[in-house]
């Protein structure tokens, strides 16, 4: 998914993909926290 986004936004300025990567990393961190919290509650 990230690879597709990189190709899609390759023609744009260098700063935009960088911001996009930070945004994706933040979302992934929230997903990981949610999954960990769910796993802890299940046990």
Short mmCIF file of C-alpha atoms in Angstrom, two decimals:
data_model
loop_
_atom_site.label_atom_id
_atom_site.label_comp_id
_atom_site.label_asym_id
_atom_site.label_seq_id
_atom_site.Cartn_x
_atom_site.Cartn_y
_atom_site.Cartn_z
CA UNK A 1 0.00 0.00 0.00
CA UNK A 2 2.77 2.45 0.97
CA UNK A 3 4.67 1.49 -2.18
CA UNK A 4 1.63 2.29 -4.36
CA UNK A 5 1.24 5.67 -2.63
CA UNK A 6 4.93 6.42 -3.21
CA UNK A 7 4.55 5.76 -6.95
CA UNK A 8 1.30 7.76 -7.09
CA UNK A 9 2.81 10.86 -5.46
CA UNK A 10 6.27 10.59 -7.05
CA UNK A 11 5.56 13.50 -9.43
CA UNK A 12 4.66 15.87 -6.58
CA UNK A 13 7.03 17.89 -4.41
CA UNK A 14 9.44 16.10 -2.06
CA UNK A 15 7.78 17.41 1.10
CA UNK A 16 4.34 15.91 0.38
CA UNK A 17 5.38 12.22 0.41
CA UNK A 18 7.37 12.90 3.60
CA UNK A 19 4.27 14.31 5.35
CA UNK A 20 2.24 11.37 3.99
CA UNK A 21 4.73 8.89 5.45
CA UNK A 22 4.53 10.56 8.88
CA UNK A 23 0.71 10.43 8.68
CA UNK A 24 0.78 6.71 7.79
CA UNK A 25 3.22 5.99 10.66
CA UNK A 26 0.92 7.77 13.16
CA UNK A 27 -2.07 5.73 11.92
CA UNK A 28 -0.05 2.50 12.19
CA UNK A 29 0.99 3.39 15.76
CA UNK A 30 -2.67 3.95 16.74
CA UNK A 31 -3.62 0.60 15.12
CA UNK A 32 -0.82 -1.19 17.02
CA UNK A 33 -1.92 0.35 20.34
CA UNK A 34 -5.54 -0.65 19.67
CA UNK A 35 -4.53 -4.23 18.77
CA UNK A 36 -2.28 -4.54 21.85
CA UNK A 37 -5.00 -3.12 24.14
CA UNK A 38 -7.55 -5.55 22.65
CA UNK A 39 -5.16 -8.51 23.07
CA UNK A 40 -4.48 -7.56 26.70
CA UNK A 41 -8.22 -7.28 27.44
CA UNK A 42 -8.94 -10.65 25.83
CA UNK A 43 -6.50 -12.56 28.04
#
